[in-house]
Amino acid sequence: RKEVEQDPGPFNVPEGATVAFNCTYSNSASQSFFWYRQDCRKEPKLLMSVYSSGNEDGRFTAQLNRASQYISLLIRDSKLSDSATYLCVVRTGFQKLVFGTGTRLLVSP
Amino acid sequence: DAMVIQNPRYQVTQFGKPVTLSCSQTLNHNVMYWYQQKSSQAPKLLFHYYDKDFNNEADTPDNFQSRRPNTSFCFLDIRSPGLGDAAMYLCATSRDRGETYEQYFGPGTRLTVT
Protein backbone atom coordinates (compact mmCIF):
# COMPACT_ATOMS: atom_id res chain seq x y z
CA ARG A 1 0.00 0.00 0.00
CA LYS A 2 1.30 3.45 -0.90
CA GLU A 3 1.96 5.84 1.95
CA VAL A 4 -0.13 8.54 0.28
CA GLU A 5 -2.86 7.69 -2.19
CA GLN A 6 -4.80 9.94 -4.50
CA ASP A 7 -7.23 9.45 -7.34
CA PRO A 8 -5.16 10.41 -10.39
CA GLY A 9 -8.20 11.78 -12.24
CA PRO A 10 -8.45 13.68 -14.43
CA PHE A 11 -11.34 15.60 -12.99
CA ASN A 12 -12.99 17.52 -15.82
CA VAL A 13 -15.17 20.37 -14.55
CA PRO A 14 -16.68 23.51 -16.11
CA GLU A 15 -15.72 26.97 -14.94
CA GLY A 16 -17.57 27.93 -11.80
CA ALA A 17 -17.99 24.38 -10.57
CA THR A 18 -17.05 23.12 -7.13
CA VAL A 19 -14.68 20.18 -7.06
CA ALA A 20 -13.28 18.12 -4.20
CA PHE A 21 -10.26 15.85 -3.98
CA ASN A 22 -9.52 13.34 -1.30
CA CYS A 23 -6.26 11.79 -0.24
CA THR A 24 -5.57 8.97 2.20
CA TYR A 25 -2.39 8.29 4.13
CA SER A 26 -1.25 5.10 5.78
CA ASN A 27 1.01 6.29 8.60
CA SER A 28 -1.10 7.19 11.59
CA ALA A 29 1.89 8.98 13.11
CA SER A 30 1.98 11.51 10.27
CA GLN A 31 2.35 14.98 11.66
CA SER A 32 1.84 17.65 9.02
CA PHE A 33 -0.19 17.80 5.86
CA PHE A 34 -0.09 19.95 2.77
CA TRP A 35 -1.58 20.49 -0.64
CA TYR A 36 0.82 21.46 -3.40
CA ARG A 37 -0.07 22.49 -6.91
CA GLN A 38 2.06 21.45 -9.87
CA ASP A 39 1.64 22.79 -13.38
CA CYS A 40 2.85 20.75 -16.33
CA ARG A 41 6.65 20.55 -16.39
CA LYS A 42 6.96 23.00 -13.52
CA GLU A 43 7.91 22.66 -9.88
CA PRO A 44 5.42 21.92 -7.09
CA LYS A 45 4.21 25.05 -5.32
CA LEU A 46 2.74 25.10 -1.86
CA LEU A 47 -0.99 25.75 -2.05
CA MET A 48 -1.83 25.43 1.62
CA SER A 49 -0.97 23.63 4.80
CA VAL A 50 -3.76 21.56 6.32
CA TYR A 51 -4.50 22.08 9.98
CA SER A 52 -6.48 19.85 12.31
CA SER A 53 -9.25 22.38 12.58
CA GLY A 54 -9.50 22.78 8.83
CA ASN A 55 -8.55 25.94 7.02
CA GLU A 56 -9.71 28.12 4.18
CA ASP A 57 -7.86 30.37 1.79
CA GLY A 58 -10.17 32.19 -0.58
CA ARG A 59 -11.83 29.60 -2.82
CA PHE A 60 -9.80 26.75 -1.34
CA THR A 61 -10.76 24.78 1.77
CA ALA A 62 -8.69 21.98 3.28
CA GLN A 63 -9.87 19.46 5.85
CA LEU A 64 -8.06 16.82 7.85
CA ASN A 65 -9.67 13.73 9.34
CA ARG A 66 -7.08 12.00 11.51
CA ALA A 67 -9.41 9.21 12.60
CA SER A 68 -10.00 8.12 9.01
CA GLN A 69 -6.57 9.25 7.83
CA TYR A 70 -7.68 11.37 4.96
CA ILE A 71 -7.24 14.91 3.75
CA SER A 72 -9.51 16.80 1.42
CA LEU A 73 -9.26 19.86 -0.78
CA LEU A 74 -12.34 21.73 -1.94
CA ILE A 75 -12.14 24.28 -4.74
CA ARG A 76 -15.13 26.54 -5.21
CA ASP A 77 -15.94 28.61 -8.29
CA SER A 78 -13.28 26.88 -10.40
CA LYS A 79 -11.23 29.04 -12.75
CA LEU A 80 -9.44 28.02 -15.93
CA SER A 81 -6.21 28.84 -14.14
CA ASP A 82 -6.94 26.17 -11.52
CA SER A 83 -6.13 23.49 -14.11
CA ALA A 84 -3.12 21.69 -12.69
CA THR A 85 -2.10 18.61 -10.75
CA TYR A 86 -2.78 18.76 -7.02
CA LEU A 87 -0.34 16.87 -4.85
CA CYS A 88 -1.25 15.63 -1.41
CA VAL A 89 1.79 15.72 0.86
CA VAL A 90 2.31 14.23 4.30
CA ARG A 91 5.16 14.67 6.76
CA THR A 92 5.92 11.22 8.11
CA GLY A 93 9.12 11.89 9.96
CA PHE A 94 11.65 14.48 10.86
CA GLN A 95 12.07 16.73 7.84
CA LYS A 96 10.68 14.08 5.47
CA LEU A 97 7.70 14.67 3.20
CA VAL A 98 5.94 11.96 1.21
CA PHE A 99 4.13 13.02 -1.94
CA GLY A 100 1.12 11.48 -3.54
CA THR A 101 1.18 11.04 -7.30
CA GLY A 102 -1.32 13.86 -7.69
CA THR A 103 -4.84 14.45 -8.94
CA ARG A 104 -5.17 16.17 -12.27
CA LEU A 105 -7.80 18.88 -12.63
CA LEU A 106 -8.97 20.23 -15.97
CA VAL A 107 -11.28 23.24 -15.88
CA SER A 108 -13.00 23.98 -19.17
CA PRO A 109 -14.81 27.12 -20.40
CA ASP B 1 12.74 38.22 -3.95
CA ALA B 2 13.92 35.34 -1.81
CA MET B 3 13.95 32.20 -3.84
CA VAL B 4 15.36 28.82 -4.77
CA ILE B 5 17.42 28.83 -7.97
CA GLN B 6 18.50 25.83 -10.00
CA ASN B 7 21.05 25.71 -12.78
CA PRO B 8 20.96 24.69 -15.47
CA ARG B 9 17.26 24.46 -16.23
CA TYR B 10 17.95 21.87 -18.92
CA GLN B 11 20.91 19.53 -19.04
CA VAL B 12 21.81 16.99 -21.68
CA THR B 13 24.50 14.48 -20.89
CA GLN B 14 25.80 11.31 -22.44
CA PHE B 15 25.37 7.88 -20.96
CA GLY B 16 28.06 7.44 -18.31
CA LYS B 17 29.31 11.04 -18.41
CA PRO B 18 29.30 12.65 -14.94
CA VAL B 19 27.01 15.60 -14.47
CA THR B 20 26.51 18.14 -11.68
CA LEU B 21 23.33 20.05 -10.99
CA SER B 22 23.33 23.08 -8.74
CA CYS B 23 20.90 24.71 -6.37
CA SER B 24 21.15 27.96 -4.48
CA GLN B 25 18.77 29.68 -2.11
CA THR B 26 18.33 33.13 -0.67
CA LEU B 27 15.76 32.02 1.92
CA ASN B 28 18.43 31.24 4.51
CA HIS B 29 16.76 27.90 5.16
CA ASN B 30 18.82 25.34 7.03
CA VAL B 31 17.43 22.26 5.27
CA MET B 32 17.95 21.48 1.59
CA TYR B 33 16.55 18.54 -0.36
CA TRP B 34 17.02 16.86 -3.69
CA TYR B 35 14.11 15.08 -5.36
CA GLN B 36 13.85 13.11 -8.58
CA GLN B 37 10.56 13.29 -10.45
CA LYS B 38 9.74 11.23 -13.50
CA SER B 39 6.76 11.80 -15.75
CA SER B 40 3.39 11.28 -14.03
CA GLN B 41 5.10 10.20 -10.81
CA ALA B 42 5.43 11.78 -7.40
CA PRO B 43 8.66 13.54 -6.48
CA LYS B 44 10.99 11.00 -4.89
CA LEU B 45 13.33 12.17 -2.16
CA LEU B 46 16.96 11.29 -2.86
CA PHE B 47 18.60 12.90 0.17
CA HIS B 48 18.61 16.02 2.28
CA TYR B 49 20.96 18.15 4.33
CA TYR B 50 19.97 19.32 7.76
CA ASP B 51 22.53 22.08 8.21
CA LYS B 52 25.75 20.20 7.37
CA ASP B 53 24.37 16.77 8.21
CA PHE B 54 23.76 14.60 5.16
CA ASN B 55 20.77 12.23 5.22
CA ASN B 56 20.58 9.68 2.45
CA GLU B 57 17.40 7.77 1.61
CA ALA B 58 17.88 4.02 1.85
CA ASP B 59 16.90 3.40 -1.75
CA THR B 60 18.97 6.17 -3.34
CA PRO B 61 21.53 4.58 -5.66
CA ASP B 62 25.22 5.16 -4.93
CA ASN B 63 25.42 6.79 -8.34
CA PHE B 64 23.88 9.88 -6.77
CA GLN B 65 25.98 12.05 -4.48
CA SER B 66 25.53 15.48 -2.99
CA ARG B 67 27.60 18.33 -1.59
CA ARG B 68 26.65 21.33 0.45
CA PRO B 69 29.64 23.66 0.74
CA ASN B 70 27.67 26.35 2.58
CA THR B 71 24.14 27.26 3.68
CA SER B 72 23.18 28.72 0.33
CA PHE B 73 24.41 26.11 -2.12
CA CYS B 74 23.80 22.44 -2.70
CA PHE B 75 24.96 20.22 -5.57
CA LEU B 76 23.71 16.95 -6.99
CA ASP B 77 26.37 14.81 -8.65
CA ILE B 78 25.40 11.90 -10.88
CA ARG B 79 28.57 9.92 -11.34
CA SER B 80 27.58 7.71 -14.25
CA PRO B 81 24.17 8.66 -15.61
CA GLY B 82 22.09 5.91 -17.11
CA LEU B 83 19.07 6.23 -19.39
CA GLY B 84 16.86 5.59 -16.38
CA ASP B 85 18.19 8.70 -14.66
CA ALA B 86 16.50 10.99 -17.16
CA ALA B 87 14.07 12.98 -15.05
CA MET B 88 13.30 16.35 -13.50
CA TYR B 89 15.54 17.04 -10.52
CA LEU B 90 14.01 19.33 -7.95
CA CYS B 91 15.79 21.15 -5.16
CA ALA B 92 13.75 22.26 -2.17
CA THR B 93 14.42 24.07 1.07
CA SER B 94 12.74 24.37 4.43
CA ARG B 95 13.38 25.93 7.77
CA ASP B 96 13.21 23.83 10.87
CA ARG B 97 10.77 25.88 12.87
CA GLY B 98 9.07 23.13 14.75
CA GLU B 99 5.61 23.10 13.25
CA THR B 100 4.84 22.67 9.60
CA TYR B 101 8.14 22.16 7.76
CA GLU B 102 6.81 23.62 4.54
CA GLN B 103 9.15 23.06 1.63
CA TYR B 104 9.81 25.49 -1.19
CA PHE B 105 10.94 24.21 -4.55
CA GLY B 106 13.22 25.54 -7.22
CA PRO B 107 12.13 25.41 -10.88
CA GLY B 108 13.95 22.12 -11.45
CA THR B 109 16.56 20.86 -13.86
CA ARG B 110 15.32 18.58 -16.60
CA LEU B 111 18.01 16.01 -17.33
CA THR B 112 18.21 14.16 -20.63
CA VAL B 113 20.61 11.23 -21.04
CA THR B 114 21.60 10.29 -24.58
mmCIF file of C-alpha atoms in Angstrom:
data_model
loop_
_atom_site.group_PDB
_atom_site.id
_atom_site.type_symbol
_atom_site.label_atom_id
_atom_site.label_comp_id
_atom_site.label_asym_id
_atom_site.label_seq_id
_atom_site.Cartn_x
_atom_site.Cartn_y
_atom_site.Cartn_z
ATOM 1 C CA ARG A 1 0.000 0.000 0.000
ATOM 2 C CA LYS A 2 1.302 3.445 -0.901
ATOM 3 C CA GLU A 3 1.962 5.840 1.950
ATOM 4 C CA VAL A 4 -0.125 8.541 0.282
ATOM 5 C CA GLU A 5 -2.860 7.686 -2.191
ATOM 6 C CA GLN A 6 -4.804 9.944 -4.496
ATOM 7 C CA ASP A 7 -7.234 9.446 -7.340
ATOM 8 C CA PRO A 8 -5.162 10.412 -10.395
ATOM 9 C CA GLY A 9 -8.197 11.782 -12.238
ATOM 10 C CA PRO A 10 -8.449 13.682 -14.427
ATOM 11 C CA PHE A 11 -11.344 15.604 -12.989
ATOM 12 C CA ASN A 12 -12.993 17.517 -15.823
ATOM 13 C CA VAL A 13 -15.170 20.366 -14.552
ATOM 14 C CA PRO A 14 -16.677 23.506 -16.108
ATOM 15 C CA GLU A 15 -15.719 26.965 -14.942
ATOM 16 C CA GLY A 16 -17.573 27.933 -11.799
ATOM 17 C CA ALA A 17 -17.993 24.382 -10.571
ATOM 18 C CA THR A 18 -17.050 23.123 -7.130
ATOM 19 C CA VAL A 19 -14.676 20.176 -7.059
ATOM 20 C CA ALA A 20 -13.279 18.119 -4.199
ATOM 21 C CA PHE A 21 -10.259 15.850 -3.982
ATOM 22 C CA ASN A 22 -9.517 13.336 -1.295
ATOM 23 C CA CYS A 23 -6.261 11.787 -0.243
ATOM 24 C CA THR A 24 -5.571 8.970 2.199
ATOM 25 C CA TYR A 25 -2.393 8.289 4.131
ATOM 26 C CA SER A 26 -1.251 5.103 5.779
ATOM 27 C CA ASN A 27 1.008 6.292 8.595
ATOM 28 C CA SER A 28 -1.097 7.193 11.586
ATOM 29 C CA ALA A 29 1.887 8.979 13.110
ATOM 30 C CA SER A 30 1.984 11.513 10.272
ATOM 31 C CA GLN A 31 2.348 14.979 11.662
ATOM 32 C CA SER A 32 1.844 17.647 9.016
ATOM 33 C CA PHE A 33 -0.195 17.803 5.865
ATOM 34 C CA PHE A 34 -0.093 19.952 2.768
ATOM 35 C CA TRP A 35 -1.582 20.489 -0.636
ATOM 36 C CA TYR A 36 0.822 21.456 -3.403
ATOM 37 C CA ARG A 37 -0.073 22.493 -6.912
ATOM 38 C CA GLN A 38 2.063 21.446 -9.874
ATOM 39 C CA ASP A 39 1.641 22.794 -13.379
ATOM 40 C CA CYS A 40 2.848 20.754 -16.330
ATOM 41 C CA ARG A 41 6.649 20.552 -16.386
ATOM 42 C CA LYS A 42 6.957 23.005 -13.519
ATOM 43 C CA GLU A 43 7.914 22.661 -9.881
ATOM 44 C CA PRO A 44 5.424 21.924 -7.088
ATOM 45 C CA LYS A 45 4.209 25.048 -5.324
ATOM 46 C CA LEU A 46 2.739 25.104 -1.855
ATOM 47 C CA LEU A 47 -0.989 25.750 -2.049
ATOM 48 C CA MET A 48 -1.827 25.427 1.617
ATOM 49 C CA SER A 49 -0.966 23.632 4.804
ATOM 50 C CA VAL A 50 -3.760 21.558 6.323
ATOM 51 C CA TYR A 51 -4.504 22.081 9.981
ATOM 52 C CA SER A 52 -6.477 19.849 12.312
ATOM 53 C CA SER A 53 -9.251 22.382 12.582
ATOM 54 C CA GLY A 54 -9.503 22.778 8.832
ATOM 55 C CA ASN A 55 -8.550 25.937 7.025
ATOM 56 C CA GLU A 56 -9.711 28.122 4.183
ATOM 57 C CA ASP A 57 -7.864 30.372 1.788
ATOM 58 C CA GLY A 58 -10.173 32.188 -0.579
ATOM 59 C CA ARG A 59 -11.832 29.601 -2.824
ATOM 60 C CA PHE A 60 -9.804 26.750 -1.340
ATOM 61 C CA THR A 61 -10.759 24.780 1.768
ATOM 62 C CA ALA A 62 -8.691 21.983 3.276
ATOM 63 C CA GLN A 63 -9.872 19.460 5.845
ATOM 64 C CA LEU A 64 -8.058 16.818 7.850
ATOM 65 C CA ASN A 65 -9.672 13.726 9.336
ATOM 66 C CA ARG A 66 -7.084 11.997 11.515
ATOM 67 C CA ALA A 67 -9.413 9.207 12.600
ATOM 68 C CA SER A 68 -9.996 8.121 9.014
ATOM 69 C CA GLN A 69 -6.566 9.248 7.833
ATOM 70 C CA TYR A 70 -7.683 11.366 4.955
ATOM 71 C CA ILE A 71 -7.238 14.913 3.754
ATOM 72 C CA SER A 72 -9.514 16.799 1.423
ATOM 73 C CA LEU A 73 -9.261 19.859 -0.781
ATOM 74 C CA LEU A 74 -12.340 21.728 -1.942
ATOM 75 C CA ILE A 75 -12.139 24.280 -4.740
ATOM 76 C CA ARG A 76 -15.130 26.543 -5.205
ATOM 77 C CA ASP A 77 -15.937 28.614 -8.290
ATOM 78 C CA SER A 78 -13.282 26.883 -10.402
ATOM 79 C CA LYS A 79 -11.226 29.043 -12.751
ATOM 80 C CA LEU A 80 -9.445 28.017 -15.928
ATOM 81 C CA SER A 81 -6.205 28.845 -14.140
ATOM 82 C CA ASP A 82 -6.944 26.171 -11.524
ATOM 83 C CA SER A 83 -6.129 23.493 -14.113
ATOM 84 C CA ALA A 84 -3.119 21.689 -12.686
ATOM 85 C CA THR A 85 -2.100 18.605 -10.753
ATOM 86 C CA TYR A 86 -2.779 18.764 -7.023
ATOM 87 C CA LEU A 87 -0.337 16.866 -4.848
ATOM 88 C CA CYS A 88 -1.253 15.631 -1.405
ATOM 89 C CA VAL A 89 1.794 15.716 0.856
ATOM 90 C CA VAL A 90 2.312 14.227 4.299
ATOM 91 C CA ARG A 91 5.156 14.668 6.765
ATOM 92 C CA THR A 92 5.925 11.223 8.111
ATOM 93 C CA GLY A 93 9.119 11.890 9.960
ATOM 94 C CA PHE A 94 11.654 14.481 10.865
ATOM 95 C CA GLN A 95 12.067 16.727 7.838
ATOM 96 C CA LYS A 96 10.683 14.082 5.473
ATOM 97 C CA LEU A 97 7.696 14.665 3.197
ATOM 98 C CA VAL A 98 5.937 11.958 1.215
ATOM 99 C CA PHE A 99 4.133 13.021 -1.936
ATOM 100 C CA GLY A 100 1.116 11.478 -3.539
ATOM 101 C CA THR A 101 1.183 11.039 -7.301
ATOM 102 C CA GLY A 102 -1.318 13.856 -7.686
ATOM 103 C CA THR A 103 -4.838 14.451 -8.939
ATOM 104 C CA ARG A 104 -5.166 16.168 -12.266
ATOM 105 C CA LEU A 105 -7.801 18.879 -12.627
ATOM 106 C CA LEU A 106 -8.971 20.231 -15.969
ATOM 107 C CA VAL A 107 -11.280 23.244 -15.881
ATOM 108 C CA SER A 108 -13.001 23.976 -19.170
ATOM 109 C CA PRO A 109 -14.805 27.122 -20.399
ATOM 110 C CA ASP B 1 12.739 38.219 -3.949
ATOM 111 C CA ALA B 2 13.916 35.342 -1.805
ATOM 112 C CA MET B 3 13.945 32.196 -3.840
ATOM 113 C CA VAL B 4 15.364 28.815 -4.769
ATOM 114 C CA ILE B 5 17.417 28.833 -7.966
ATOM 115 C CA GLN B 6 18.497 25.831 -9.995
ATOM 116 C CA ASN B 7 21.046 25.709 -12.779
ATOM 117 C CA PRO B 8 20.963 24.695 -15.472
ATOM 118 C CA ARG B 9 17.260 24.460 -16.234
ATOM 119 C CA TYR B 10 17.954 21.872 -18.924
ATOM 120 C CA GLN B 11 20.914 19.528 -19.037
ATOM 121 C CA VAL B 12 21.807 16.990 -21.684
ATOM 122 C CA THR B 13 24.501 14.475 -20.889
ATOM 123 C CA GLN B 14 25.802 11.311 -22.438
ATOM 124 C CA PHE B 15 25.374 7.884 -20.962
ATOM 125 C CA GLY B 16 28.057 7.438 -18.310
ATOM 126 C CA LYS B 17 29.312 11.035 -18.406
ATOM 127 C CA PRO B 18 29.300 12.647 -14.941
ATOM 128 C CA VAL B 19 27.013 15.602 -14.475
ATOM 129 C CA THR B 20 26.507 18.138 -11.681
ATOM 130 C CA LEU B 21 23.328 20.050 -10.990
ATOM 131 C CA SER B 22 23.332 23.080 -8.738
ATOM 132 C CA CYS B 23 20.897 24.711 -6.369
ATOM 133 C CA SER B 24 21.147 27.958 -4.476
ATOM 134 C CA GLN B 25 18.765 29.676 -2.114
ATOM 135 C CA THR B 26 18.327 33.131 -0.670
ATOM 136 C CA LEU B 27 15.759 32.018 1.922
ATOM 137 C CA ASN B 28 18.429 31.241 4.513
ATOM 138 C CA HIS B 29 16.760 27.898 5.164
ATOM 139 C CA ASN B 30 18.820 25.335 7.030
ATOM 140 C CA VAL B 31 17.430 22.258 5.272
ATOM 141 C CA MET B 32 17.952 21.481 1.588
ATOM 142 C CA TYR B 33 16.549 18.541 -0.355
ATOM 143 C CA TRP B 34 17.025 16.862 -3.693
ATOM 144 C CA TYR B 35 14.110 15.083 -5.360
ATOM 145 C CA GLN B 36 13.849 13.111 -8.576
ATOM 146 C CA GLN B 37 10.561 13.293 -10.455
ATOM 147 C CA LYS B 38 9.737 11.226 -13.504
ATOM 148 C CA SER B 39 6.761 11.801 -15.749
ATOM 149 C CA SER B 40 3.390 11.278 -14.029
ATOM 150 C CA GLN B 41 5.103 10.198 -10.810
ATOM 151 C CA ALA B 42 5.430 11.778 -7.397
ATOM 152 C CA PRO B 43 8.665 13.537 -6.481
ATOM 153 C CA LYS B 44 10.986 11.001 -4.894
ATOM 154 C CA LEU B 45 13.331 12.169 -2.162
ATOM 155 C CA LEU B 46 16.956 11.285 -2.859
ATOM 156 C CA PHE B 47 18.596 12.905 0.174
ATOM 157 C CA HIS B 48 18.611 16.018 2.283
ATOM 158 C CA TYR B 49 20.963 18.147 4.328
ATOM 159 C CA TYR B 50 19.974 19.322 7.765
ATOM 160 C CA ASP B 51 22.528 22.077 8.209
ATOM 161 C CA LYS B 52 25.745 20.197 7.368
ATOM 162 C CA ASP B 53 24.373 16.772 8.207
ATOM 163 C CA PHE B 54 23.757 14.605 5.162
ATOM 164 C CA ASN B 55 20.774 12.232 5.215
ATOM 165 C CA ASN B 56 20.582 9.677 2.454
ATOM 166 C CA GLU B 57 17.397 7.766 1.613
ATOM 167 C CA ALA B 58 17.882 4.022 1.848
ATOM 168 C CA ASP B 59 16.896 3.398 -1.753
ATOM 169 C CA THR B 60 18.972 6.171 -3.341
ATOM 170 C CA PRO B 61 21.535 4.584 -5.663
ATOM 171 C CA ASP B 62 25.224 5.158 -4.931
ATOM 172 C CA ASN B 63 25.423 6.786 -8.343
ATOM 173 C CA PHE B 64 23.875 9.879 -6.771
ATOM 174 C CA GLN B 65 25.982 12.051 -4.482
ATOM 175 C CA SER B 66 25.534 15.482 -2.988
ATOM 176 C CA ARG B 67 27.603 18.326 -1.590
ATOM 177 C CA ARG B 68 26.648 21.331 0.452
ATOM 178 C CA PRO B 69 29.637 23.660 0.741
ATOM 179 C CA ASN B 70 27.670 26.352 2.582
ATOM 180 C CA THR B 71 24.144 27.258 3.678
ATOM 181 C CA SER B 72 23.183 28.724 0.328
ATOM 182 C CA PHE B 73 24.414 26.114 -2.117
ATOM 183 C CA CYS B 74 23.803 22.438 -2.698
ATOM 184 C CA PHE B 75 24.956 20.224 -5.568
ATOM 185 C CA LEU B 76 23.706 16.949 -6.987
ATOM 186 C CA ASP B 77 26.373 14.814 -8.654
ATOM 187 C CA ILE B 78 25.399 11.903 -10.876
ATOM 188 C CA ARG B 79 28.569 9.924 -11.340
ATOM 189 C CA SER B 80 27.575 7.710 -14.255
ATOM 190 C CA PRO B 81 24.168 8.655 -15.614
ATOM 191 C CA GLY B 82 22.090 5.912 -17.106
ATOM 192 C CA LEU B 83 19.071 6.226 -19.386
ATOM 193 C CA GLY B 84 16.861 5.588 -16.379
ATOM 194 C CA ASP B 85 18.190 8.700 -14.658
ATOM 195 C CA ALA B 86 16.501 10.989 -17.157
ATOM 196 C CA ALA B 87 14.072 12.984 -15.046
ATOM 197 C CA MET B 88 13.304 16.352 -13.505
ATOM 198 C CA TYR B 89 15.537 17.037 -10.517
ATOM 199 C CA LEU B 90 14.015 19.331 -7.949
ATOM 200 C CA CYS B 91 15.787 21.149 -5.158
ATOM 201 C CA ALA B 92 13.748 22.256 -2.173
ATOM 202 C CA THR B 93 14.415 24.071 1.074
ATOM 203 C CA SER B 94 12.737 24.368 4.428
ATOM 204 C CA ARG B 95 13.381 25.928 7.772
ATOM 205 C CA ASP B 96 13.213 23.827 10.867
ATOM 206 C CA ARG B 97 10.770 25.883 12.875
ATOM 207 C CA GLY B 98 9.066 23.131 14.748
ATOM 208 C CA GLU B 99 5.607 23.100 13.245
ATOM 209 C CA THR B 100 4.840 22.669 9.599
ATOM 210 C CA TYR B 101 8.144 22.155 7.760
ATOM 211 C CA GLU B 102 6.813 23.619 4.540
ATOM 212 C CA GLN B 103 9.148 23.058 1.628
ATOM 213 C CA TYR B 104 9.809 25.490 -1.192
ATOM 214 C CA PHE B 105 10.938 24.206 -4.555
ATOM 215 C CA GLY B 106 13.217 25.536 -7.225
ATOM 216 C CA PRO B 107 12.134 25.409 -10.884
ATOM 217 C CA GLY B 108 13.951 22.121 -11.451
ATOM 218 C CA THR B 109 16.563 20.856 -13.860
ATOM 219 C CA ARG B 110 15.325 18.581 -16.602
ATOM 220 C CA LEU B 111 18.014 16.005 -17.332
ATOM 221 C CA THR B 112 18.214 14.162 -20.635
ATOM 222 C CA VAL B 113 20.606 11.231 -21.036
ATOM 223 C CA THR B 114 21.599 10.293 -24.575
#
